[in-house]
CSV table of C-alpha atoms and ligand atoms in Angstrom, one decimal:
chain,number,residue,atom,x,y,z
W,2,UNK,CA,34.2,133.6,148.6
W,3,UNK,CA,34.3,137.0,146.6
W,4,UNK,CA,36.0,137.4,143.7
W,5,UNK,CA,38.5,140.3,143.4
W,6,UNK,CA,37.6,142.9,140.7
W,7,UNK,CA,41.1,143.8,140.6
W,8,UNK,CA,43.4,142.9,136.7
W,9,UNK,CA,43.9,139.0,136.5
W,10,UNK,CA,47.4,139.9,135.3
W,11,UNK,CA,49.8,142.8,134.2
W,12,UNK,CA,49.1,141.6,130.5
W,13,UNK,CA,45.3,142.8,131.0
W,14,UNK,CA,47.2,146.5,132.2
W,15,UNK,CA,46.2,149.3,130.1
W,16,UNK,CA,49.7,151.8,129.6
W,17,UNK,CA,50.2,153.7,132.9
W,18,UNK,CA,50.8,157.6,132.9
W,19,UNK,CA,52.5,159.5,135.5
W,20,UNK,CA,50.8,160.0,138.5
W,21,UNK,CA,52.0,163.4,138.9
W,22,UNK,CA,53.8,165.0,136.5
W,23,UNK,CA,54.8,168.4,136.8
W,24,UNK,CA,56.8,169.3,133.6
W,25,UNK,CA,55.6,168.5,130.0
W,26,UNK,CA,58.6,166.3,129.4
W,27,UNK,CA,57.5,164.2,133.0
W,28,UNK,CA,54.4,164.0,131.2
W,29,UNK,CA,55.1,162.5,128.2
W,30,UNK,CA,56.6,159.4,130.0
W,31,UNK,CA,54.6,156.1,129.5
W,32,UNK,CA,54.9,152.4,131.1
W,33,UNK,CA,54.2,149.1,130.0
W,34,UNK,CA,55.6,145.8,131.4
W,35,UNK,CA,56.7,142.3,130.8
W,36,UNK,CA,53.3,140.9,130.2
W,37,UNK,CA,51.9,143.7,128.0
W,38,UNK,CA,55.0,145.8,126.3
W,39,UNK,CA,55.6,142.5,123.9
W,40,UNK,CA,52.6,141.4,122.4
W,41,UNK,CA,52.6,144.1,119.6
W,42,UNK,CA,52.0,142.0,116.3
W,43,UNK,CA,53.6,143.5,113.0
W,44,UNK,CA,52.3,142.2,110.0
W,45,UNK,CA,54.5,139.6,109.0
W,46,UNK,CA,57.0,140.0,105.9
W,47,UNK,CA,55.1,138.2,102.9
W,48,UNK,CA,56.5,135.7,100.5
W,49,UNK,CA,55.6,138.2,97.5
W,50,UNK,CA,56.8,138.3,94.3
W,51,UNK,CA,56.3,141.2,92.0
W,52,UNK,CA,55.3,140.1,88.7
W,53,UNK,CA,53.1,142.9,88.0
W,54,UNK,CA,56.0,146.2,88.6
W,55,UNK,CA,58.7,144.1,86.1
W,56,UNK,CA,55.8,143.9,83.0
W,57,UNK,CA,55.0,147.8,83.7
W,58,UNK,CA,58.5,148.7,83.5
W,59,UNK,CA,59.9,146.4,80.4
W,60,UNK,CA,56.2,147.8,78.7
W,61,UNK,CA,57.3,150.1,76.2
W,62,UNK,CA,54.8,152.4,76.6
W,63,UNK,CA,55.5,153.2,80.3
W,64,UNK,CA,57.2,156.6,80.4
W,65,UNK,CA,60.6,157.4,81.6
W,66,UNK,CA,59.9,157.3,85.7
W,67,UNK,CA,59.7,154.5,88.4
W,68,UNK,CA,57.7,151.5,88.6
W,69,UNK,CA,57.6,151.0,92.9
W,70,UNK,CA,57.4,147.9,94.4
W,71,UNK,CA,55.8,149.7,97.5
W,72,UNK,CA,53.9,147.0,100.1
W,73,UNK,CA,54.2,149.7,103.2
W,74,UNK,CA,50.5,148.8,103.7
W,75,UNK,CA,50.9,145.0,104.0
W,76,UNK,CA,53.7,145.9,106.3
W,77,UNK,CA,52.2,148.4,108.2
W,78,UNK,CA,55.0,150.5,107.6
W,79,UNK,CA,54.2,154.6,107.6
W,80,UNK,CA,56.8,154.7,104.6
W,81,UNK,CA,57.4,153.3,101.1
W,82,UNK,CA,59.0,149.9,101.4
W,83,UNK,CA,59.3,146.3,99.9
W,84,UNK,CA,60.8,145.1,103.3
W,85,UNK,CA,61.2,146.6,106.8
W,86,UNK,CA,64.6,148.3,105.8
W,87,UNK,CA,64.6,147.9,102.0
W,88,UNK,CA,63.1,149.5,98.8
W,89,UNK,CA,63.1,147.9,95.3
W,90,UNK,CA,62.5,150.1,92.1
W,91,UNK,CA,61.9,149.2,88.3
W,92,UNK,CA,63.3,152.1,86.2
W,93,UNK,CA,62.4,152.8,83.1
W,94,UNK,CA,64.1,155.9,80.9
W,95,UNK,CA,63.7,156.1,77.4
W,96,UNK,CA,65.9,156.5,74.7
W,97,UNK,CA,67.5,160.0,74.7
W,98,UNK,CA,66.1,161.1,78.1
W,99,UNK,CA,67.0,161.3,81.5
W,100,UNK,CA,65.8,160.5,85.1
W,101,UNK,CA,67.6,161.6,88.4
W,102,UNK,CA,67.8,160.0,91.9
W,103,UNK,CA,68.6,162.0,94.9
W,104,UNK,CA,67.6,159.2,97.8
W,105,UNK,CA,67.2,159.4,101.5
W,106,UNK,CA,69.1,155.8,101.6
W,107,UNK,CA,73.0,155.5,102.9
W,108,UNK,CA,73.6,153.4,99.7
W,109,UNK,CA,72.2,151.8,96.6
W,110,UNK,CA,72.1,148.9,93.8
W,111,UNK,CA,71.6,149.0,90.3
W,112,UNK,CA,71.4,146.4,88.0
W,113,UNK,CA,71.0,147.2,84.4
W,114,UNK,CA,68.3,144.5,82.8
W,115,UNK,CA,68.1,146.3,79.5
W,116,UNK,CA,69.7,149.1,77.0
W,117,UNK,CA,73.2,150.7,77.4
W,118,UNK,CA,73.6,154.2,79.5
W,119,UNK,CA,75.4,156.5,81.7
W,120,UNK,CA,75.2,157.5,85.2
W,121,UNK,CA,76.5,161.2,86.5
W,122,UNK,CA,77.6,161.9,89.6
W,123,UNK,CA,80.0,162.6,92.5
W,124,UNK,CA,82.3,163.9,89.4
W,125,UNK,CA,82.1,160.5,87.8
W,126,UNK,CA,80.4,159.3,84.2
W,127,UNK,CA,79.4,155.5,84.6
W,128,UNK,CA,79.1,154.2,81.5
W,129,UNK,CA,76.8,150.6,81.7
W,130,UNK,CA,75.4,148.1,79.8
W,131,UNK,CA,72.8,145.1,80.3
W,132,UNK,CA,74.0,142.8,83.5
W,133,UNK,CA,76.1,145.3,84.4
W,134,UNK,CA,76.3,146.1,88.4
W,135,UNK,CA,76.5,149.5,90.2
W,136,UNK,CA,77.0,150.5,94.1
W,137,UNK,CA,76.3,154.5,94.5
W,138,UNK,CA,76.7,156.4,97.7
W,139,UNK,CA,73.3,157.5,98.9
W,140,UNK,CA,72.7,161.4,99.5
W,141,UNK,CA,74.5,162.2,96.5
W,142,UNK,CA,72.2,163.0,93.4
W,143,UNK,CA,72.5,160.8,89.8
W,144,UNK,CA,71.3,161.4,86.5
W,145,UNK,CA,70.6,158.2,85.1
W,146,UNK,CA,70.3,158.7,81.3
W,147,UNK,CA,69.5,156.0,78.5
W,148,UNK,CA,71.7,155.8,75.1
W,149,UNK,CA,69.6,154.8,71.7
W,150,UNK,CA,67.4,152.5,73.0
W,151,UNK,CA,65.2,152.7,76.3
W,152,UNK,CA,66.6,151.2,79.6
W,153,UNK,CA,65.3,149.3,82.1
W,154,UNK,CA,66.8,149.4,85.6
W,155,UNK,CA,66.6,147.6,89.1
W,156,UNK,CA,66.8,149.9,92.0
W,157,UNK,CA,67.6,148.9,95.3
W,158,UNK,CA,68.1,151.4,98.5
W,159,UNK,CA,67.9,151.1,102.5
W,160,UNK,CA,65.4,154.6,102.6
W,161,UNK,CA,63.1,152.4,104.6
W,162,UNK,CA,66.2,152.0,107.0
W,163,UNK,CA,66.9,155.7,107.4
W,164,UNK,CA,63.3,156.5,107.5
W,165,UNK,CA,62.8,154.3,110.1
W,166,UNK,CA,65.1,156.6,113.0
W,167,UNK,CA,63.9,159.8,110.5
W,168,UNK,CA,68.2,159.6,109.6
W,169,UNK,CA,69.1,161.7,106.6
W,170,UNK,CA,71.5,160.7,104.1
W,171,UNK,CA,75.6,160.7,104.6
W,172,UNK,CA,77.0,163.8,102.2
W,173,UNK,CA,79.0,163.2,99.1
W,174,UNK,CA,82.4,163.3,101.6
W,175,UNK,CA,81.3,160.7,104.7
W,176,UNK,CA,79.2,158.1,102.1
W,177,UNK,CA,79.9,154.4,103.4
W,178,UNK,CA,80.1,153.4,99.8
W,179,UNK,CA,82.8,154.7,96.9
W,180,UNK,CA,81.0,154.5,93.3
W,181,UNK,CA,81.6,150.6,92.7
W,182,UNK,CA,80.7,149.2,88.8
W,183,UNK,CA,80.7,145.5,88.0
W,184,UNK,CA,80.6,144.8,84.4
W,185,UNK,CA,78.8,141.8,83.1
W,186,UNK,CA,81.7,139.8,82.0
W,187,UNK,CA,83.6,140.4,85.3
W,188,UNK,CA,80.5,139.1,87.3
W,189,UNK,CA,80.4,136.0,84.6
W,190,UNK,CA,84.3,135.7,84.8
W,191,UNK,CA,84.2,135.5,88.3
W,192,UNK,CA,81.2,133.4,88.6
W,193,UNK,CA,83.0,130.6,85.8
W,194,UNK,CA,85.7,130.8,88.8
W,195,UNK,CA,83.6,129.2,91.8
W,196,UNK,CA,82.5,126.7,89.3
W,197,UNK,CA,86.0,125.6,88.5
W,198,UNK,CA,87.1,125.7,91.8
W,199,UNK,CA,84.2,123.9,93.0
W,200,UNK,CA,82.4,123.7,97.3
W,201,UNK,CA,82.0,121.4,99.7
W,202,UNK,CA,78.5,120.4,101.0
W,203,UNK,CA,79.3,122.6,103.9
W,204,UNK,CA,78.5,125.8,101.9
W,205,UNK,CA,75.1,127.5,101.1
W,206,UNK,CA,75.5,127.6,97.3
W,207,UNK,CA,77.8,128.9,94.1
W,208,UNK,CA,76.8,132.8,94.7
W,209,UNK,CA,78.9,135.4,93.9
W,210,UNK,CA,78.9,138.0,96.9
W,211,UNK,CA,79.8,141.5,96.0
W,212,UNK,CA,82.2,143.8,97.5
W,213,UNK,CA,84.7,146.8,96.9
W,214,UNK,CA,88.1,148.0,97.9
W,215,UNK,CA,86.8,149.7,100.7
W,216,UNK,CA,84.4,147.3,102.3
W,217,UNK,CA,87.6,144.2,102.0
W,218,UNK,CA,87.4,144.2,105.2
W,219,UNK,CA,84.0,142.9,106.1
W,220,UNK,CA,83.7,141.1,102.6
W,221,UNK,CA,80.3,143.2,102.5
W,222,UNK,CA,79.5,146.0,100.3
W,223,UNK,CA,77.5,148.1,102.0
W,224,UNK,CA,77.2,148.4,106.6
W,225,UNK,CA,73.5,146.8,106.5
W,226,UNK,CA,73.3,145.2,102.8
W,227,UNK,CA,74.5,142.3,100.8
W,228,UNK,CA,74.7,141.8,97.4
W,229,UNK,CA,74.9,138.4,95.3
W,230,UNK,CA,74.9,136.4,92.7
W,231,UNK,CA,73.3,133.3,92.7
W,232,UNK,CA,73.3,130.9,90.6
W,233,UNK,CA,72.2,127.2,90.2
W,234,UNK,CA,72.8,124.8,87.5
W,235,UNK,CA,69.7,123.1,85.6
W,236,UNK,CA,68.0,120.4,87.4
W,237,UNK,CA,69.7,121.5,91.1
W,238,UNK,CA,67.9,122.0,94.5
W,239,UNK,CA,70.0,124.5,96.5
W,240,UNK,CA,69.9,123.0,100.7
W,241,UNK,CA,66.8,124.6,102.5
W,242,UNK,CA,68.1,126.9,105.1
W,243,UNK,CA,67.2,129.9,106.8
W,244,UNK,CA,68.8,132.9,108.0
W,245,UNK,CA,67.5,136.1,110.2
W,246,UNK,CA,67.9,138.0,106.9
W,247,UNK,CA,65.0,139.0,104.7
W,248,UNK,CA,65.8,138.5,100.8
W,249,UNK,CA,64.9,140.3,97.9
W,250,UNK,CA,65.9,139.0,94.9
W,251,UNK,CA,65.6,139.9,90.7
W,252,UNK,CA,65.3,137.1,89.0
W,253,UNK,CA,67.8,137.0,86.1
W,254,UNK,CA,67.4,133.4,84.3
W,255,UNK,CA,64.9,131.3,85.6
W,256,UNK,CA,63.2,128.9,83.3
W,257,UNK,CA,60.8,126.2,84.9
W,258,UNK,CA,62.4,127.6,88.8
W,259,UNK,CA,60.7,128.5,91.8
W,260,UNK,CA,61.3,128.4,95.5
W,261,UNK,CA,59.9,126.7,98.4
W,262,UNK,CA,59.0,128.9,101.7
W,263,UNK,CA,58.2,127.6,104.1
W,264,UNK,CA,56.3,124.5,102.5
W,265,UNK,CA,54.7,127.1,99.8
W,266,UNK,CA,55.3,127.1,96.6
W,267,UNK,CA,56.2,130.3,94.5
W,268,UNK,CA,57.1,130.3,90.8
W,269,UNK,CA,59.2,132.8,89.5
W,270,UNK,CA,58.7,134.6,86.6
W,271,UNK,CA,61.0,136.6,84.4
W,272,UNK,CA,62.5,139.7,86.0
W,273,UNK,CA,60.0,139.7,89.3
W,274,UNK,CA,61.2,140.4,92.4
W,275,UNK,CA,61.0,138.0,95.3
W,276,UNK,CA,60.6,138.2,98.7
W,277,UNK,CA,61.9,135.5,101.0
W,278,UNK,CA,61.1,136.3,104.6
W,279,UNK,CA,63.4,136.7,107.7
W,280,UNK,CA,63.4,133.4,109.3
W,281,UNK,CA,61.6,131.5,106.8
W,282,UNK,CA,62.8,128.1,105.8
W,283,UNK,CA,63.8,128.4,102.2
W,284,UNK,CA,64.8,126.4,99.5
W,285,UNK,CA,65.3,127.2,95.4
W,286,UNK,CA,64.9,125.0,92.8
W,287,UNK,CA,65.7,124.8,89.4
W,288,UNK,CA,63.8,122.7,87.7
W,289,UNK,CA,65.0,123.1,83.8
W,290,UNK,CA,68.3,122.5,81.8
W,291,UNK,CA,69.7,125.7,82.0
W,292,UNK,CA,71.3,127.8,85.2
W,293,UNK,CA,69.3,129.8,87.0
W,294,UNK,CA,70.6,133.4,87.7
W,295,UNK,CA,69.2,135.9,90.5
W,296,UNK,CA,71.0,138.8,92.1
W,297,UNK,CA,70.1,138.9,95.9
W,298,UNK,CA,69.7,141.8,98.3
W,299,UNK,CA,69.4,140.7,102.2
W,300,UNK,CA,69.9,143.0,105.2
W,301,UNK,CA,72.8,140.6,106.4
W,302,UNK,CA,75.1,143.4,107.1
W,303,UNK,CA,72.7,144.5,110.0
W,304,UNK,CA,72.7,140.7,111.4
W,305,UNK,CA,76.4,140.3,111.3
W,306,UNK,CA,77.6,143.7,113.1
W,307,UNK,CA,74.7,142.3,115.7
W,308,UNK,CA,75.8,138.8,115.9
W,309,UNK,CA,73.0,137.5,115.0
W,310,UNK,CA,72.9,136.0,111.5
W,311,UNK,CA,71.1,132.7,112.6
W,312,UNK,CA,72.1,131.4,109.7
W,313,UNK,CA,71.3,127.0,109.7
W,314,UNK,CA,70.4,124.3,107.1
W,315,UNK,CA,67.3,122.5,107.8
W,316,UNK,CA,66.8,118.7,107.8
W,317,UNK,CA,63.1,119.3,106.6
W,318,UNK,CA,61.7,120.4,102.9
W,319,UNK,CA,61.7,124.3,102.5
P,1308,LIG,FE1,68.8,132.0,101.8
């Protein structure tokens, strides 16, 4: 019996051209198929927290400028990012100067970790101080200047999003996002609230999730990202779950915590940003007296307008 030289499957294809094209555009055309179109493998989204990018920024010696917590090449993505659609800054502007933002991103978050400020733009003066919260349309440009002592920042913007489709930023009169400020003792007001109302087991945790006047609607703040507080009371677990979402998240308060991901361990450490990956079964725990505080960035929006949140608790250890 001879064997037959020909491919043992479609998977072992190489990607088939035209046979005859006879315009450029005919040309350009390119086929795979069901055994060999779906076995690219992207680098997975790590469980990383940046340590490192907080201490730089908080250093007082670090000039007024940006502190990027850029893994692009861990992702194998061609542009900055800290997840596939989502890039996290450390801002640093000392006293008496300036620094200005003009991002390629449809919307961003700032959360003020140190020093009192303003932010100018869109014909509005934001006055801010530490804790405070701010939404800003993207494609609009800031100026971002620090009062009499230096200020540290969190930045948080979907350019990896745009960047992905090469999209350019709405204009200053089709933004998805009005200018939205949260002041410290609103968010702490509001998160004393959930505490005196109190949950049922049925529900995630005691996070505060952000959103604005315009955005009611969808009880979201901006189309692709959500913004909350989280918090957890000393000596609390909160349910392992997982979700479709990837997380980033600053840690705010966060004595003796850490998470578990998916059976790893990962202690936080003050003002680092974490990274808990899409799908990953997840769970945070606090392991001192006081509550733990951490605002959270996910790309839930994106997973709720596709129906697809996949949101479930698990039965086994994070
Ligand atoms: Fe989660």
């Amino acid at each position: 019996m001879s064997m037959t030289t020909n491919p043992q499957s479609i998977a072992d294809m190489p990607a088939q051209h035209p046979h005859s094209p006879v315009t450029p555009a005919q040309a350009r055309g390119r086929f795979f198929n069901t055994g060999n179109a779906f076995n690219v493998i992207l680098p997975p989204v790590p469980d990383h927290i940046f340590t490192s990018e907080p201490i730089a920024a908080l250093d007082p010696n670090t000039p007024t400028g940006f502190t990027v917590c850029d893994i692009s090449d861990q992702l194998g993505s061609p542009f900055p990012a800290t997840t596939p659609l989502v890039l996290v800054r450390y801002a640093r502007i000392r006293a008496g100067e300036s620094l200005q933002t003009d991002f390629v991103a449809s919307g961003m978050f700032y959360y003020v970790i140190a020093g009192h400020g303003t932010t100018d733009g869109a014909g509005t003066s934001i006055a801010w101080a530490p804790g405070d919260v701010l939404v800003l349309p993207g494609g609009v440009a800031f100026t971002h200047s620090a009062g009499h002592t230096d200020a540290v920042l969190w930045v948080v913007s979907n350019e990896p999003q745009l960047a992905f489709e090469n999209l350019r930023a709405p204009t200053a009169d089709n933004s998805v996002t009005d200018i939205v400020h949260f002041t410290a003792d609103e968010i702490a007001r509001q998160i004393e609230l959930i505490y005196q109302v109190g949950r049922d087991e049925g529900i995630a945790g005691s996070a505060l999730i952000f959103s604005a006047q315009r955005q009611e609607a969808t009880r979201n703040i901006l189309p692709t990202l959500t913004l909350a507080m989280n918090t957890l009371p000393g000596g609390t677990v909160q349910r392992p779950h997982r979700h479709n979402a990837v997380a980033v998240s600053l840690v705010i308060k966060g004595d003796r915590c850490f998470s578990v991901m998916d059976g790893k361990r990962k202690d936080w450490a003050p003002w680092a940003t974490t990274i808990t990956p899409p799908v990953s079964v997840h769970s945070h725990h606090n392991g001192g007296n006081d509550q733990a505080m951490f605002l959270i960035v996910q790309d839930g929006g994106i997973f709720y307008h596709t129906r697809a949140m996949g949101f479930e608790f698990t039965e086994q250890p994070g």
